[in-house]
Amino acid sequence: MASRKAKRRRTAPPSPAGFAADGGGGVDMISGLCDDVLVRILERLPDARDVLRTGALSRRWRGLWTRVSALRFATEPEFFTQAAAAERYIAFVNDALALRAAAQTSSDPAAVEHLAVSLKMKRYPEPLERKRERGRKMSRLVVPSVDAAHGWIRYAVQHGLRSLAVDLRLPARAYGSHGLGLPVMLLGGLPSSDKLETMRLGLGGAMVTLPAAAQFASLTDLSLERMVIADVGGDDDSLARLLSTTTMFVYASTVLAVG
């Protein structure tokens, strides 16, 4: 009986090359694909956090995410209600972009071409005293969040991205209830870009100074949503000049210009 079982084992057909059996008795039919196909698969994942986690699967997957040309960071759940979770998310996005920037200086530079980041926060309905304390914590995160969003925009410009989308929604009411004005994001100080074609900025909870249209000569599609335009140095025509340019399609929604 034992020799018969051994014979069966010897005559069993071998697994196809590149397809290893997993612990559950199935087969890994993905890792046997070439790197280019695996990168295309990673690019279809909805969240860059899932893309980075694939590096823990095996050596085969490690580092493949640095070849993905599109990174999308989506707030999950849809809104952060705790400051600590939002802080971890911001740190994760910043670390991931820093790693990609470092990868571009290696012998195999794989540039990010498309970046989308959403950061949405709101206060959660709860008893008044706890609501106030949570509101204070969230309010302290408003300025770091605006600074982080400014850094993501600067990253897109400095690294020659083709498209950028930033969706920022901050608890501005909680911030204002503590006697603080809206933090200012100085987009006018960004370096010029001759590669950025599409830019969608939803900057709720921030006051923004707009860049000159000449800074983005390649830009053909610009979307401005949920933002307050600051009047800096008596220049209250920056929005009008940007909207009147004929070299790009401009969409503006809930944009308020203030002096």
PDB file of C-alpha atoms in Angstrom:
ATOM      1  CA  MET A   1       0.000   0.000   0.000  1.00  0.00           C
ATOM      2  CA  ALA A   2       2.805   2.396   0.942  1.00  0.00           C
ATOM      3  CA  SER A   3       4.692   1.740  -2.315  1.00  0.00           C
ATOM      4  CA  ARG A   4       1.528   2.371  -4.321  1.00  0.00           C
ATOM      5  CA  LYS A   5       1.074   5.780  -2.648  1.00  0.00           C
ATOM      6  CA  ALA A   6       4.708   6.625  -3.275  1.00  0.00           C
ATOM      7  CA  LYS A   7       4.297   5.703  -6.932  1.00  0.00           C
ATOM      8  CA  ARG A   8       1.306   8.001  -7.197  1.00  0.00           C
ATOM      9  CA  ARG A   9       3.362  10.831  -5.732  1.00  0.00           C
ATOM     10  CA  ARG A  10       6.220  10.192  -8.169  1.00  0.00           C
ATOM     11  CA  THR A  11       3.936  10.126 -11.189  1.00  0.00           C
ATOM     12  CA  ALA A  12       1.910  13.211 -10.192  1.00  0.00           C
ATOM     13  CA  PRO A  13       2.308  15.949 -12.830  1.00  0.00           C
ATOM     14  CA  PRO A  14       4.554  18.843 -11.759  1.00  0.00           C
ATOM     15  CA  SER A  15       3.118  22.337 -11.148  1.00  0.00           C
ATOM     16  CA  PRO A  16       3.588  24.671 -14.109  1.00  0.00           C
ATOM     17  CA  ALA A  17       6.699  26.818 -13.853  1.00  0.00           C
ATOM     18  CA  GLY A  18       6.060  30.131 -12.112  1.00  0.00           C
ATOM     19  CA  PHE A  19       2.855  29.017 -10.394  1.00  0.00           C
ATOM     20  CA  ALA A  20       3.370  28.017  -6.780  1.00  0.00           C
ATOM     21  CA  ALA A  21       0.797  26.345  -4.587  1.00  0.00           C
ATOM     22  CA  ASP A  22      -0.375  28.519  -1.707  1.00  0.00           C
ATOM     23  CA  GLY A  23      -1.210  27.511   1.822  1.00  0.00           C
ATOM     24  CA  GLY A  24      -4.881  27.152   0.967  1.00  0.00           C
ATOM     25  CA  GLY A  25      -4.330  24.563  -1.745  1.00  0.00           C
ATOM     26  CA  GLY A  26      -4.836  27.002  -4.622  1.00  0.00           C
ATOM     27  CA  VAL A  27      -2.277  28.312  -7.064  1.00  0.00           C
ATOM     28  CA  ASP A  28      -0.680  31.738  -7.367  1.00  0.00           C
ATOM     29  CA  MET A  29      -1.358  32.543 -11.000  1.00  0.00           C
ATOM     30  CA  ILE A  30      -0.354  36.214 -10.714  1.00  0.00           C
ATOM     31  CA  SER A  31       3.252  36.157  -9.519  1.00  0.00           C
ATOM     32  CA  GLY A  32       4.280  34.253 -12.635  1.00  0.00           C
ATOM     33  CA  LEU A  33       3.381  37.204 -14.845  1.00  0.00           C
ATOM     34  CA  CYS A  34       6.022  39.609 -16.105  1.00  0.00           C
ATOM     35  CA  ASP A  35       6.757  42.826 -14.210  1.00  0.00           C
ATOM     36  CA  ASP A  36       5.054  45.063 -16.766  1.00  0.00           C
ATOM     37  CA  VAL A  37       1.773  43.167 -16.399  1.00  0.00           C
ATOM     38  CA  LEU A  38       2.003  43.217 -12.600  1.00  0.00           C
ATOM     39  CA  VAL A  39       2.551  46.975 -12.668  1.00  0.00           C
ATOM     40  CA  ARG A  40      -0.567  47.386 -14.822  1.00  0.00           C
ATOM     41  CA  ILE A  41      -2.503  45.352 -12.249  1.00  0.00           C
ATOM     42  CA  LEU A  42      -1.231  47.556  -9.427  1.00  0.00           C
ATOM     43  CA  GLU A  43      -2.246  50.680 -11.335  1.00  0.00           C
ATOM     44  CA  ARG A  44      -5.851  49.465 -11.304  1.00  0.00           C
ATOM     45  CA  LEU A  45      -6.040  49.261  -7.509  1.00  0.00           C
ATOM     46  CA  PRO A  46      -8.236  52.090  -6.177  1.00  0.00           C
ATOM     47  CA  ASP A  47      -5.970  53.152  -3.290  1.00  0.00           C
ATOM     48  CA  ALA A  48      -2.196  53.571  -3.184  1.00  0.00           C
ATOM     49  CA  ARG A  49      -2.177  52.111   0.323  1.00  0.00           C
ATOM     50  CA  ASP A  50      -3.256  48.779  -1.167  1.00  0.00           C
ATOM     51  CA  VAL A  51      -0.545  49.148  -3.810  1.00  0.00           C
ATOM     52  CA  LEU A  52       2.157  49.556  -1.167  1.00  0.00           C
ATOM     53  CA  ARG A  53       0.870  46.619   0.877  1.00  0.00           C
ATOM     54  CA  THR A  54       1.550  44.233  -2.006  1.00  0.00           C
ATOM     55  CA  GLY A  55       5.254  44.646  -1.262  1.00  0.00           C
ATOM     56  CA  ALA A  56       4.755  42.437   1.801  1.00  0.00           C
ATOM     57  CA  LEU A  57       3.502  39.498  -0.279  1.00  0.00           C
ATOM     58  CA  SER A  58       6.907  38.280  -1.420  1.00  0.00           C
ATOM     59  CA  ARG A  59      10.223  39.404  -2.882  1.00  0.00           C
ATOM     60  CA  ARG A  60       8.587  39.101  -6.280  1.00  0.00           C
ATOM     61  CA  TRP A  61       6.301  42.035  -5.457  1.00  0.00           C
ATOM     62  CA  ARG A  62       8.728  44.118  -3.429  1.00  0.00           C
ATOM     63  CA  GLY A  63       9.525  47.417  -5.095  1.00  0.00           C
ATOM     64  CA  LEU A  64       7.067  46.981  -7.973  1.00  0.00           C
ATOM     65  CA  TRP A  65       4.945  49.825  -6.614  1.00  0.00           C
ATOM     66  CA  THR A  66       7.771  52.259  -7.412  1.00  0.00           C
ATOM     67  CA  ARG A  67       7.031  51.658 -11.101  1.00  0.00           C
ATOM     68  CA  VAL A  68       3.345  52.564 -10.863  1.00  0.00           C
ATOM     69  CA  SER A  69       2.730  55.820 -12.737  1.00  0.00           C
ATOM     70  CA  ALA A  70      -0.580  56.724 -11.042  1.00  0.00           C
ATOM     71  CA  LEU A  71      -0.991  57.062  -7.269  1.00  0.00           C
ATOM     72  CA  ARG A  72      -4.405  57.589  -5.701  1.00  0.00           C
ATOM     73  CA  PHE A  73      -4.740  58.166  -1.959  1.00  0.00           C
ATOM     74  CA  ALA A  74      -8.379  58.028  -0.889  1.00  0.00           C
ATOM     75  CA  THR A  75      -9.713  58.859   2.568  1.00  0.00           C
ATOM     76  CA  GLU A  76     -11.107  55.691   4.114  1.00  0.00           C
ATOM     77  CA  PRO A  77     -13.634  55.945   5.650  1.00  0.00           C
ATOM     78  CA  GLU A  78     -14.931  58.868   3.611  1.00  0.00           C
ATOM     79  CA  PHE A  79     -14.321  61.387   6.423  1.00  0.00           C
ATOM     80  CA  PHE A  80     -11.837  61.297   9.279  1.00  0.00           C
ATOM     81  CA  THR A  81     -13.472  62.074  12.622  1.00  0.00           C
ATOM     82  CA  GLN A  82     -10.364  61.577  14.767  1.00  0.00           C
ATOM     83  CA  ALA A  83      -7.248  63.722  14.524  1.00  0.00           C
ATOM     84  CA  ALA A  84      -4.866  60.816  15.187  1.00  0.00           C
ATOM     85  CA  ALA A  85      -6.163  58.837  12.198  1.00  0.00           C
ATOM     86  CA  ALA A  86      -5.860  61.876   9.937  1.00  0.00           C
ATOM     87  CA  GLU A  87      -2.297  62.480  11.145  1.00  0.00           C
ATOM     88  CA  ARG A  88      -1.315  58.888  10.318  1.00  0.00           C
ATOM     89  CA  TYR A  89      -2.858  59.239   6.867  1.00  0.00           C
ATOM     90  CA  ILE A  90      -0.964  62.472   6.128  1.00  0.00           C
ATOM     91  CA  ALA A  91       2.298  60.881   7.290  1.00  0.00           C
ATOM     92  CA  PHE A  92       1.664  57.845   5.079  1.00  0.00           C
ATOM     93  CA  VAL A  93       1.077  59.959   1.971  1.00  0.00           C
ATOM     94  CA  ASN A  94       4.166  62.075   2.659  1.00  0.00           C
ATOM     95  CA  ASP A  95       6.353  59.009   3.244  1.00  0.00           C
ATOM     96  CA  ALA A  96       5.108  57.312   0.074  1.00  0.00           C
ATOM     97  CA  LEU A  97       5.826  60.378  -2.057  1.00  0.00           C
ATOM     98  CA  ALA A  98       9.275  60.738  -0.484  1.00  0.00           C
ATOM     99  CA  LEU A  99      10.056  57.121  -1.368  1.00  0.00           C
ATOM    100  CA  ARG A 100       8.936  57.680  -4.957  1.00  0.00           C
ATOM    101  CA  ALA A 101      11.056  60.813  -5.193  1.00  0.00           C
ATOM    102  CA  ALA A 102      14.055  58.798  -3.993  1.00  0.00           C
ATOM    103  CA  ALA A 103      13.293  56.022  -6.487  1.00  0.00           C
ATOM    104  CA  GLN A 104      13.413  58.503  -9.355  1.00  0.00           C
ATOM    105  CA  THR A 105      17.082  59.171  -8.640  1.00  0.00           C
ATOM    106  CA  SER A 106      18.013  55.497  -8.964  1.00  0.00           C
ATOM    107  CA  SER A 107      19.258  53.731 -12.090  1.00  0.00           C
ATOM    108  CA  ASP A 108      15.670  52.852 -13.035  1.00  0.00           C
ATOM    109  CA  PRO A 109      13.686  56.079 -12.678  1.00  0.00           C
ATOM    110  CA  ALA A 110       9.965  55.431 -12.857  1.00  0.00           C
ATOM    111  CA  ALA A 111       8.201  58.752 -12.567  1.00  0.00           C
ATOM    112  CA  VAL A 112       4.782  59.352 -11.083  1.00  0.00           C
ATOM    113  CA  GLU A 113       2.632  60.939 -13.795  1.00  0.00           C
ATOM    114  CA  HIS A 114      -0.731  61.149 -12.037  1.00  0.00           C
ATOM    115  CA  LEU A 115      -1.430  61.929  -8.380  1.00  0.00           C
ATOM    116  CA  ALA A 116      -4.761  62.147  -6.564  1.00  0.00           C
ATOM    117  CA  VAL A 117      -5.054  62.757  -2.823  1.00  0.00           C
ATOM    118  CA  SER A 118      -8.192  63.279  -0.774  1.00  0.00           C
ATOM    119  CA  LEU A 119      -8.180  64.422   2.853  1.00  0.00           C
ATOM    120  CA  LYS A 120     -11.604  64.912   4.400  1.00  0.00           C
ATOM    121  CA  MET A 121     -12.287  65.617   8.063  1.00  0.00           C
ATOM    122  CA  LYS A 122     -15.389  66.490  10.044  1.00  0.00           C
ATOM    123  CA  ARG A 123     -16.607  66.533  13.598  1.00  0.00           C
ATOM    124  CA  TYR A 124     -18.612  63.530  14.714  1.00  0.00           C
ATOM    125  CA  PRO A 125     -22.030  63.998  16.392  1.00  0.00           C
ATOM    126  CA  GLU A 126     -21.539  63.315  20.119  1.00  0.00           C
ATOM    127  CA  PRO A 127     -22.125  64.852  23.589  1.00  0.00           C
ATOM    128  CA  LEU A 128     -21.213  68.536  23.765  1.00  0.00           C
ATOM    129  CA  GLU A 129     -18.159  68.246  26.042  1.00  0.00           C
ATOM    130  CA  ARG A 130     -16.575  65.437  24.027  1.00  0.00           C
ATOM    131  CA  LYS A 131     -17.475  67.276  20.830  1.00  0.00           C
ATOM    132  CA  ARG A 132     -15.611  70.357  22.019  1.00  0.00           C
ATOM    133  CA  GLU A 133     -12.507  68.371  22.922  1.00  0.00           C
ATOM    134  CA  ARG A 134     -12.512  66.494  19.625  1.00  0.00           C
ATOM    135  CA  GLY A 135     -13.104  69.800  17.844  1.00  0.00           C
ATOM    136  CA  ARG A 136     -10.039  71.304  19.496  1.00  0.00           C
ATOM    137  CA  LYS A 137      -7.909  68.349  18.394  1.00  0.00           C
ATOM    138  CA  MET A 138      -9.225  68.520  14.842  1.00  0.00           C
ATOM    139  CA  SER A 139      -8.700  72.284  14.753  1.00  0.00           C
ATOM    140  CA  ARG A 140      -5.033  71.882  15.652  1.00  0.00           C
ATOM    141  CA  LEU A 141      -4.693  69.697  12.559  1.00  0.00           C
ATOM    142  CA  VAL A 142      -6.071  72.282  10.123  1.00  0.00           C
ATOM    143  CA  VAL A 143      -2.794  74.151   9.558  1.00  0.00           C
ATOM    144  CA  PRO A 144      -0.669  70.950   9.197  1.00  0.00           C
ATOM    145  CA  SER A 145      -3.264  69.618   6.734  1.00  0.00           C
ATOM    146  CA  VAL A 146      -3.106  72.765   4.609  1.00  0.00           C
ATOM    147  CA  ASP A 147       0.696  72.600   4.698  1.00  0.00           C
ATOM    148  CA  ALA A 148       0.570  68.946   3.632  1.00  0.00           C
ATOM    149  CA  ALA A 149      -1.771  69.717   0.722  1.00  0.00           C
ATOM    150  CA  HIS A 150       0.535  72.526  -0.370  1.00  0.00           C
ATOM    151  CA  GLY A 151       3.398  70.024  -0.299  1.00  0.00           C
ATOM    152  CA  TRP A 152       1.467  67.590  -2.504  1.00  0.00           C
ATOM    153  CA  ILE A 153       0.824  70.331  -5.049  1.00  0.00           C
ATOM    154  CA  ARG A 154       4.483  71.342  -4.959  1.00  0.00           C
ATOM    155  CA  TYR A 155       5.493  67.690  -5.435  1.00  0.00           C
ATOM    156  CA  ALA A 156       3.395  67.489  -8.602  1.00  0.00           C
ATOM    157  CA  VAL A 157       5.002  70.620 -10.015  1.00  0.00           C
ATOM    158  CA  GLN A 158       8.582  69.790  -9.076  1.00  0.00           C
ATOM    159  CA  HIS A 159       8.449  66.203 -10.340  1.00  0.00           C
ATOM    160  CA  GLY A 160       6.827  66.925 -13.680  1.00  0.00           C
ATOM    161  CA  LEU A 161       3.474  65.225 -13.156  1.00  0.00           C
ATOM    162  CA  ARG A 162       0.871  65.370 -15.912  1.00  0.00           C
ATOM    163  CA  SER A 163      -2.217  65.446 -13.696  1.00  0.00           C
ATOM    164  CA  LEU A 164      -2.999  66.339 -10.093  1.00  0.00           C
ATOM    165  CA  ALA A 165      -6.156  66.189  -7.991  1.00  0.00           C
ATOM    166  CA  VAL A 166      -6.277  67.342  -4.367  1.00  0.00           C
ATOM    167  CA  ASP A 167      -9.576  67.144  -2.482  1.00  0.00           C
ATOM    168  CA  LEU A 168      -9.224  68.896   0.887  1.00  0.00           C
ATOM    169  CA  ARG A 169     -12.199  69.246   3.226  1.00  0.00           C
ATOM    170  CA  LEU A 170     -11.346  70.584   6.669  1.00  0.00           C
ATOM    171  CA  PRO A 171     -13.528  71.396   9.711  1.00  0.00           C
ATOM    172  CA  ALA A 172     -13.252  75.138   9.115  1.00  0.00           C
ATOM    173  CA  ARG A 173     -16.141  75.961  11.457  1.00  0.00           C
ATOM    174  CA  ALA A 174     -14.413  74.249  14.364  1.00  0.00           C
ATOM    175  CA  TYR A 175     -11.232  76.091  13.495  1.00  0.00           C
ATOM    176  CA  GLY A 176     -13.009  79.431  13.347  1.00  0.00           C
ATOM    177  CA  SER A 177     -14.844  78.828  16.625  1.00  0.00           C
ATOM    178  CA  HIS A 178     -11.492  79.056  18.413  1.00  0.00           C
ATOM    179  CA  GLY A 179     -10.915  82.576  17.104  1.00  0.00           C
ATOM    180  CA  LEU A 180      -8.547  81.531  14.322  1.00  0.00           C
ATOM    181  CA  GLY A 181      -8.660  82.735  10.726  1.00  0.00           C
ATOM    182  CA  LEU A 182      -8.389  80.414   7.757  1.00  0.00           C
ATOM    183  CA  PRO A 183      -4.806  79.310   7.043  1.00  0.00           C
ATOM    184  CA  VAL A 184      -3.363  80.671   3.797  1.00  0.00           C
ATOM    185  CA  MET A 185      -1.968  78.452   1.045  1.00  0.00           C
ATOM    186  CA  LEU A 186       0.453  80.380  -1.171  1.00  0.00           C
ATOM    187  CA  LEU A 187       0.101  78.819  -4.607  1.00  0.00           C
ATOM    188  CA  GLY A 188       1.545  81.932  -6.199  1.00  0.00           C
ATOM    189  CA  GLY A 189       4.976  80.896  -4.964  1.00  0.00           C
ATOM    190  CA  LEU A 190       5.042  77.578  -6.806  1.00  0.00           C
ATOM    191  CA  PRO A 191       7.733  76.951  -9.415  1.00  0.00           C
ATOM    192  CA  SER A 192       6.697  76.870 -13.055  1.00  0.00           C
ATOM    193  CA  SER A 193       5.690  73.620 -14.737  1.00  0.00           C
ATOM    194  CA  ASP A 194       5.768  72.810 -18.441  1.00  0.00           C
ATOM    195  CA  LYS A 195       4.313  69.295 -18.037  1.00  0.00           C
ATOM    196  CA  LEU A 196       1.223  69.622 -15.849  1.00  0.00           C
ATOM    197  CA  GLU A 197      -1.845  69.307 -18.085  1.00  0.00           C
ATOM    198  CA  THR A 198      -4.720  68.748 -15.650  1.00  0.00           C
ATOM    199  CA  MET A 199      -5.101  70.163 -12.147  1.00  0.00           C
ATOM    200  CA  ARG A 200      -8.152  69.802  -9.924  1.00  0.00           C
ATOM    201  CA  LEU A 201      -7.981  71.605  -6.593  1.00  0.00           C
ATOM    202  CA  GLY A 202     -10.741  71.389  -4.001  1.00  0.00           C
ATOM    203  CA  LEU A 203      -9.350  73.278  -1.017  1.00  0.00           C
ATOM    204  CA  GLY A 204     -12.186  73.602   1.471  1.00  0.00           C
ATOM    205  CA  GLY A 205     -10.960  75.083   4.741  1.00  0.00           C
ATOM    206  CA  ALA A 206      -8.106  77.134   3.299  1.00  0.00           C
ATOM    207  CA  MET A 207      -7.556  80.617   1.929  1.00  0.00           C
ATOM    208  CA  VAL A 208      -5.603  80.458  -1.319  1.00  0.00           C
ATOM    209  CA  THR A 209      -3.419  82.798  -3.339  1.00  0.00           C
ATOM    210  CA  LEU A 210      -3.647  81.801  -6.987  1.00  0.00           C
ATOM    211  CA  PRO A 211      -0.677  81.244  -9.285  1.00  0.00           C
ATOM    212  CA  ALA A 212      -0.262  83.166 -12.504  1.00  0.00           C
ATOM    213  CA  ALA A 213      -1.469  81.382 -15.620  1.00  0.00           C
ATOM    214  CA  ALA A 214       2.022  81.793 -17.086  1.00  0.00           C
ATOM    215  CA  GLN A 215       3.412  79.481 -14.384  1.00  0.00           C
ATOM    216  CA  PHE A 216       1.583  76.553 -15.989  1.00  0.00           C
ATOM    217  CA  ALA A 217       1.985  77.012 -19.712  1.00  0.00           C
ATOM    218  CA  SER A 218       1.102  73.359 -20.421  1.00  0.00           C
ATOM    219  CA  LEU A 219      -2.089  73.377 -18.317  1.00  0.00           C
ATOM    220  CA  THR A 220      -5.207  72.718 -20.419  1.00  0.00           C
ATOM    221  CA  ASP A 221      -7.729  71.719 -17.744  1.00  0.00           C
ATOM    222  CA  LEU A 222      -8.036  73.523 -14.394  1.00  0.00           C
ATOM    223  CA  SER A 223     -10.740  72.930 -11.789  1.00  0.00           C
ATOM    224  CA  LEU A 224     -11.085  75.120  -8.676  1.00  0.00           C
ATOM    225  CA  GLU A 225     -13.610  74.056  -6.050  1.00  0.00           C
ATOM    226  CA  ARG A 226     -14.569  75.031  -2.488  1.00  0.00           C
ATOM    227  CA  MET A 227     -11.901  77.625  -1.819  1.00  0.00           C
ATOM    228  CA  VAL A 228     -11.494  81.188  -0.627  1.00  0.00           C
ATOM    229  CA  ILE A 229      -9.224  83.347  -2.786  1.00  0.00           C
ATOM    230  CA  ALA A 230      -7.064  85.711  -0.758  1.00  0.00           C
ATOM    231  CA  ASP A 231      -6.324  89.281  -1.809  1.00  0.00           C
ATOM    232  CA  VAL A 232      -2.594  89.641  -1.280  1.00  0.00           C
ATOM    233  CA  GLY A 233      -0.929  92.993  -1.809  1.00  0.00           C
ATOM    234  CA  GLY A 234      -4.083  94.603  -3.162  1.00  0.00           C
ATOM    235  CA  ASP A 235      -4.251  92.183  -6.112  1.00  0.00           C
ATOM    236  CA  ASP A 236      -7.944  91.313  -6.216  1.00  0.00           C
ATOM    237  CA  ASP A 237      -7.986  90.407  -9.918  1.00  0.00           C
ATOM    238  CA  SER A 238      -5.990  87.159  -9.753  1.00  0.00           C
ATOM    239  CA  LEU A 239      -9.085  84.971 -10.091  1.00  0.00           C
ATOM    240  CA  ALA A 240     -10.481  87.033 -12.968  1.00  0.00           C
ATOM    241  CA  ARG A 241      -7.186  86.868 -14.852  1.00  0.00           C
ATOM    242  CA  LEU A 242      -6.945  83.121 -14.389  1.00  0.00           C
ATOM    243  CA  LEU A 243     -10.529  82.560 -15.504  1.00  0.00           C
ATOM    244  CA  SER A 244     -10.117  84.790 -18.557  1.00  0.00           C
ATOM    245  CA  THR A 245      -7.160  82.898 -19.990  1.00  0.00           C
ATOM    246  CA  THR A 246      -7.900  81.278 -23.335  1.00  0.00           C
ATOM    247  CA  THR A 247      -5.230  78.576 -23.172  1.00  0.00           C
ATOM    248  CA  MET A 248      -7.054  76.286 -20.768  1.00  0.00           C
ATOM    249  CA  PHE A 249     -10.482  75.062 -19.750  1.00  0.00           C
ATOM    250  CA  VAL A 250     -11.281  76.400 -16.268  1.00  0.00           C
ATOM    251  CA  TYR A 251     -14.044  75.104 -14.009  1.00  0.00           C
ATOM    252  CA  ALA A 252     -14.768  77.059 -10.836  1.00  0.00           C
ATOM    253  CA  SER A 253     -17.314  75.995  -8.235  1.00  0.00           C
ATOM    254  CA  THR A 254     -18.023  77.631  -4.855  1.00  0.00           C
ATOM    255  CA  VAL A 255     -15.011  79.910  -5.133  1.00  0.00           C
ATOM    256  CA  LEU A 256     -15.125  83.074  -3.032  1.00  0.00           C
ATOM    257  CA  ALA A 257     -12.743  85.971  -3.602  1.00  0.00           C
ATOM    258  CA  VAL A 258     -12.134  88.130  -0.547  1.00  0.00           C
ATOM    259  CA  GLY A 259     -10.196  91.300   0.042  1.00  0.00           C
TER     260      GLY A 259
END
